[in-house]
Amino acid sequence: MDTAFTALEYFERGRTLLEQGQEAAAFEHFRTAHKVDPANARFRSYYGLGLALVQRRFERALELCRSASKEEFFNPEVYTNLARVHLAFGFRAEGIRYLRRALMLDPDHEPSLAELQRLGVRLAPVLRFLPRSHLLNRWLGHLRRRIPRTAAPSQPPAQS
């Protein structure tokens, strides 16, 4: 890595590479950005994500992402990274929890919305007092899926 770049430039290059699916190359940029500015919570969060995705070091990645989320508790991006770390190691419920926390901070946060959509989060069972696998819940769930959802209740046409 060339030391002529600032930590922010390394970070931005890493994010671009991560979006392109080049996790290993992105990780090197995140590592350098974190090395140049270890106090920056966003750099720490992405470095932790890189550790999880590339080196499969769950404990260290979790430690970095959690410390970043404690420092920048108002930033949905760090919660999304924390969720991605959990999801990378199969902790789906925790991942969804952190994605929802990110959406509480910013309901329009595209990365969190995209990650939730990719996961295909289920709706609650129609009859919550019965198990999801119960015949009635399965049948009503199929029925609910076939009925188109509308944004607002239909209103009768205005009289002229």
mmCIF file of C-alpha atoms in Angstrom:
data_model
loop_
_atom_site.group_PDB
_atom_site.id
_atom_site.type_symbol
_atom_site.label_atom_id
_atom_site.label_comp_id
_atom_site.label_asym_id
_atom_site.label_seq_id
_atom_site.Cartn_x
_atom_site.Cartn_y
_atom_site.Cartn_z
ATOM 1 C CA MET A 1 0.000 0.000 0.000
ATOM 2 C CA ASP A 2 1.227 3.434 -0.960
ATOM 3 C CA THR A 3 1.502 5.815 2.000
ATOM 4 C CA ALA A 4 0.752 8.835 -0.213
ATOM 5 C CA PHE A 5 -2.987 8.353 0.332
ATOM 6 C CA THR A 6 -4.951 9.569 3.336
ATOM 7 C CA ALA A 7 -6.875 7.226 5.582
ATOM 8 C CA LEU A 8 -10.138 8.485 4.082
ATOM 9 C CA GLU A 9 -8.927 7.720 0.545
ATOM 10 C CA TYR A 10 -7.998 4.167 1.566
ATOM 11 C CA PHE A 11 -11.368 3.814 3.236
ATOM 12 C CA GLU A 12 -13.311 5.050 0.186
ATOM 13 C CA ARG A 13 -11.352 2.748 -2.123
ATOM 14 C CA GLY A 14 -12.069 -0.143 0.226
ATOM 15 C CA ARG A 15 -15.806 0.594 0.197
ATOM 16 C CA THR A 16 -15.810 0.691 -3.587
ATOM 17 C CA LEU A 17 -14.011 -2.653 -3.767
ATOM 18 C CA LEU A 18 -16.370 -4.158 -1.187
ATOM 19 C CA GLU A 19 -19.392 -3.079 -3.247
ATOM 20 C CA GLN A 20 -17.785 -4.763 -6.259
ATOM 21 C CA GLY A 21 -17.462 -8.014 -4.293
ATOM 22 C CA GLN A 22 -13.668 -7.877 -3.920
ATOM 23 C CA GLU A 23 -13.526 -8.498 -0.173
ATOM 24 C CA ALA A 24 -9.816 -9.355 0.050
ATOM 25 C CA ALA A 25 -8.682 -6.198 -1.761
ATOM 26 C CA ALA A 26 -11.148 -4.101 0.239
ATOM 27 C CA PHE A 27 -9.859 -5.596 3.476
ATOM 28 C CA GLU A 28 -6.308 -4.410 2.718
ATOM 29 C CA HIS A 29 -7.565 -0.860 2.225
ATOM 30 C CA PHE A 30 -9.629 -1.002 5.417
ATOM 31 C CA ARG A 31 -6.643 -2.351 7.331
ATOM 32 C CA THR A 32 -4.461 0.513 6.119
ATOM 33 C CA ALA A 33 -7.122 3.141 6.870
ATOM 34 C CA HIS A 34 -7.517 1.700 10.374
ATOM 35 C CA LYS A 35 -3.748 1.645 10.864
ATOM 36 C CA VAL A 36 -3.444 5.316 9.842
ATOM 37 C CA ASP A 37 -6.417 6.447 11.972
ATOM 38 C CA PRO A 38 -7.312 3.804 14.606
ATOM 39 C CA ALA A 39 -9.559 6.245 16.507
ATOM 40 C CA ASN A 40 -12.062 6.519 13.637
ATOM 41 C CA ALA A 41 -15.080 4.340 14.437
ATOM 42 C CA ARG A 42 -16.184 3.902 10.805
ATOM 43 C CA PHE A 43 -12.714 2.698 9.786
ATOM 44 C CA ARG A 44 -12.725 0.325 12.765
ATOM 45 C CA SER A 45 -16.152 -1.011 11.824
ATOM 46 C CA TYR A 46 -15.169 -1.772 8.229
ATOM 47 C CA TYR A 47 -11.859 -3.247 9.328
ATOM 48 C CA GLY A 48 -13.820 -5.567 11.633
ATOM 49 C CA LEU A 49 -16.121 -6.502 8.762
ATOM 50 C CA GLY A 50 -13.074 -7.296 6.626
ATOM 51 C CA LEU A 51 -11.618 -9.472 9.376
ATOM 52 C CA ALA A 52 -14.861 -11.428 9.466
ATOM 53 C CA LEU A 53 -15.269 -11.839 5.717
ATOM 54 C CA VAL A 54 -11.644 -12.453 4.716
ATOM 55 C CA GLN A 55 -9.780 -13.869 7.706
ATOM 56 C CA ARG A 56 -12.829 -15.427 9.445
ATOM 57 C CA ARG A 57 -11.760 -14.010 12.842
ATOM 58 C CA PHE A 58 -15.141 -13.688 14.533
ATOM 59 C CA GLU A 59 -14.106 -12.616 18.046
ATOM 60 C CA ARG A 60 -11.784 -9.826 16.918
ATOM 61 C CA ALA A 61 -14.214 -8.662 14.234
ATOM 62 C CA LEU A 62 -17.040 -8.573 16.751
ATOM 63 C CA GLU A 63 -14.897 -6.654 19.230
ATOM 64 C CA LEU A 64 -14.011 -3.993 16.636
ATOM 65 C CA CYS A 65 -17.560 -3.610 15.338
ATOM 66 C CA ARG A 66 -19.081 -3.435 18.814
ATOM 67 C CA SER A 67 -16.636 -0.764 19.935
ATOM 68 C CA ALA A 68 -17.439 1.235 16.799
ATOM 69 C CA SER A 69 -21.178 0.932 17.469
ATOM 70 C CA LYS A 70 -20.702 2.121 21.046
ATOM 71 C CA GLU A 71 -18.753 5.132 19.853
ATOM 72 C CA GLU A 72 -21.009 6.006 16.906
ATOM 73 C CA PHE A 73 -24.316 4.727 18.241
ATOM 74 C CA PHE A 74 -26.141 7.174 15.941
ATOM 75 C CA ASN A 75 -24.635 5.777 12.705
ATOM 76 C CA PRO A 76 -26.703 3.056 10.971
ATOM 77 C CA GLU A 77 -23.659 2.048 8.912
ATOM 78 C CA VAL A 78 -21.807 0.591 11.911
ATOM 79 C CA TYR A 79 -24.875 -1.435 12.928
ATOM 80 C CA THR A 80 -25.170 -2.776 9.392
ATOM 81 C CA ASN A 81 -21.534 -3.911 9.544
ATOM 82 C CA LEU A 82 -22.126 -5.504 12.936
ATOM 83 C CA ALA A 83 -25.099 -7.336 11.428
ATOM 84 C CA ARG A 84 -22.996 -8.508 8.475
ATOM 85 C CA VAL A 85 -20.387 -9.913 10.844
ATOM 86 C CA HIS A 86 -23.058 -11.906 12.674
ATOM 87 C CA LEU A 87 -24.608 -13.092 9.413
ATOM 88 C CA ALA A 88 -21.214 -14.164 8.046
ATOM 89 C CA PHE A 89 -20.927 -16.629 10.913
ATOM 90 C CA GLY A 90 -24.523 -17.850 10.788
ATOM 91 C CA PHE A 91 -26.013 -15.813 13.638
ATOM 92 C CA ARG A 92 -29.113 -14.792 11.706
ATOM 93 C CA ALA A 93 -31.277 -13.597 14.620
ATOM 94 C CA GLU A 94 -28.538 -11.286 15.918
ATOM 95 C CA GLY A 95 -27.876 -10.016 12.411
ATOM 96 C CA ILE A 96 -31.532 -9.165 11.881
ATOM 97 C CA ARG A 97 -31.645 -7.450 15.261
ATOM 98 C CA TYR A 98 -28.772 -5.128 14.319
ATOM 99 C CA LEU A 99 -30.240 -4.443 10.877
ATOM 100 C CA ARG A 100 -33.482 -3.397 12.536
ATOM 101 C CA ARG A 101 -31.536 -1.171 14.908
ATOM 102 C CA ALA A 102 -29.895 0.504 11.906
ATOM 103 C CA LEU A 103 -33.342 1.050 10.383
ATOM 104 C CA MET A 104 -34.582 2.575 13.632
ATOM 105 C CA LEU A 105 -31.901 5.231 13.202
ATOM 106 C CA ASP A 106 -32.530 5.724 9.482
ATOM 107 C CA PRO A 107 -35.612 4.003 8.015
ATOM 108 C CA ASP A 108 -34.341 4.678 4.466
ATOM 109 C CA HIS A 109 -30.817 3.277 4.965
ATOM 110 C CA GLU A 110 -30.333 1.434 1.667
ATOM 111 C CA PRO A 111 -27.633 -1.089 2.748
ATOM 112 C CA SER A 112 -29.732 -2.242 5.701
ATOM 113 C CA LEU A 113 -32.886 -2.493 3.608
ATOM 114 C CA ALA A 114 -31.039 -4.425 0.912
ATOM 115 C CA GLU A 115 -29.542 -6.824 3.453
ATOM 116 C CA LEU A 116 -32.952 -7.482 5.032
ATOM 117 C CA GLN A 117 -34.499 -8.021 1.615
ATOM 118 C CA ARG A 118 -31.692 -10.426 0.704
ATOM 119 C CA LEU A 119 -32.381 -12.383 3.893
ATOM 120 C CA GLY A 120 -36.083 -12.591 3.142
ATOM 121 C CA VAL A 121 -37.335 -11.832 6.644
ATOM 122 C CA ARG A 122 -40.617 -13.637 7.276
ATOM 123 C CA LEU A 123 -43.831 -12.070 8.370
ATOM 124 C CA ALA A 124 -45.293 -13.096 11.704
ATOM 125 C CA PRO A 125 -47.620 -16.128 11.616
ATOM 126 C CA VAL A 126 -51.244 -15.207 10.935
ATOM 127 C CA LEU A 127 -52.408 -16.907 14.127
ATOM 128 C CA ARG A 128 -49.661 -16.087 16.589
ATOM 129 C CA PHE A 129 -50.974 -18.418 19.287
ATOM 130 C CA LEU A 130 -50.340 -21.398 16.986
ATOM 131 C CA PRO A 131 -46.935 -22.612 15.797
ATOM 132 C CA ARG A 132 -45.782 -21.418 12.366
ATOM 133 C CA SER A 133 -45.937 -25.009 11.085
ATOM 134 C CA HIS A 134 -49.593 -25.516 12.095
ATOM 135 C CA LEU A 135 -51.888 -26.335 9.169
ATOM 136 C CA LEU A 136 -54.095 -23.267 9.734
ATOM 137 C CA ASN A 137 -51.105 -20.912 9.838
ATOM 138 C CA ARG A 138 -49.678 -22.434 6.676
ATOM 139 C CA TRP A 139 -52.988 -22.244 4.831
ATOM 140 C CA LEU A 140 -53.753 -18.676 5.962
ATOM 141 C CA GLY A 141 -50.188 -17.653 5.151
ATOM 142 C CA HIS A 142 -50.574 -18.891 1.575
ATOM 143 C CA LEU A 143 -53.859 -17.013 1.357
ATOM 144 C CA ARG A 144 -52.331 -13.822 2.760
ATOM 145 C CA ARG A 145 -49.525 -13.987 0.200
ATOM 146 C CA ARG A 146 -52.033 -14.191 -2.685
ATOM 147 C CA ILE A 147 -54.036 -11.162 -1.575
ATOM 148 C CA PRO A 148 -52.445 -7.991 -2.986
ATOM 149 C CA ARG A 149 -51.444 -5.440 -0.396
ATOM 150 C CA THR A 150 -52.652 -1.889 -0.825
ATOM 151 C CA ALA A 151 -51.095 1.208 0.651
ATOM 152 C CA ALA A 152 -54.422 2.730 1.712
ATOM 153 C CA PRO A 153 -57.933 1.339 2.066
ATOM 154 C CA SER A 154 -59.959 1.753 -1.096
ATOM 155 C CA GLN A 155 -62.397 4.623 -1.125
ATOM 156 C CA PRO A 156 -65.587 4.842 -3.147
ATOM 157 C CA PRO A 157 -65.333 7.031 -6.239
ATOM 158 C CA ALA A 158 -66.236 10.663 -5.720
ATOM 159 C CA GLN A 159 -69.747 11.641 -6.819
ATOM 160 C CA SER A 160 -69.930 14.310 -9.497
#
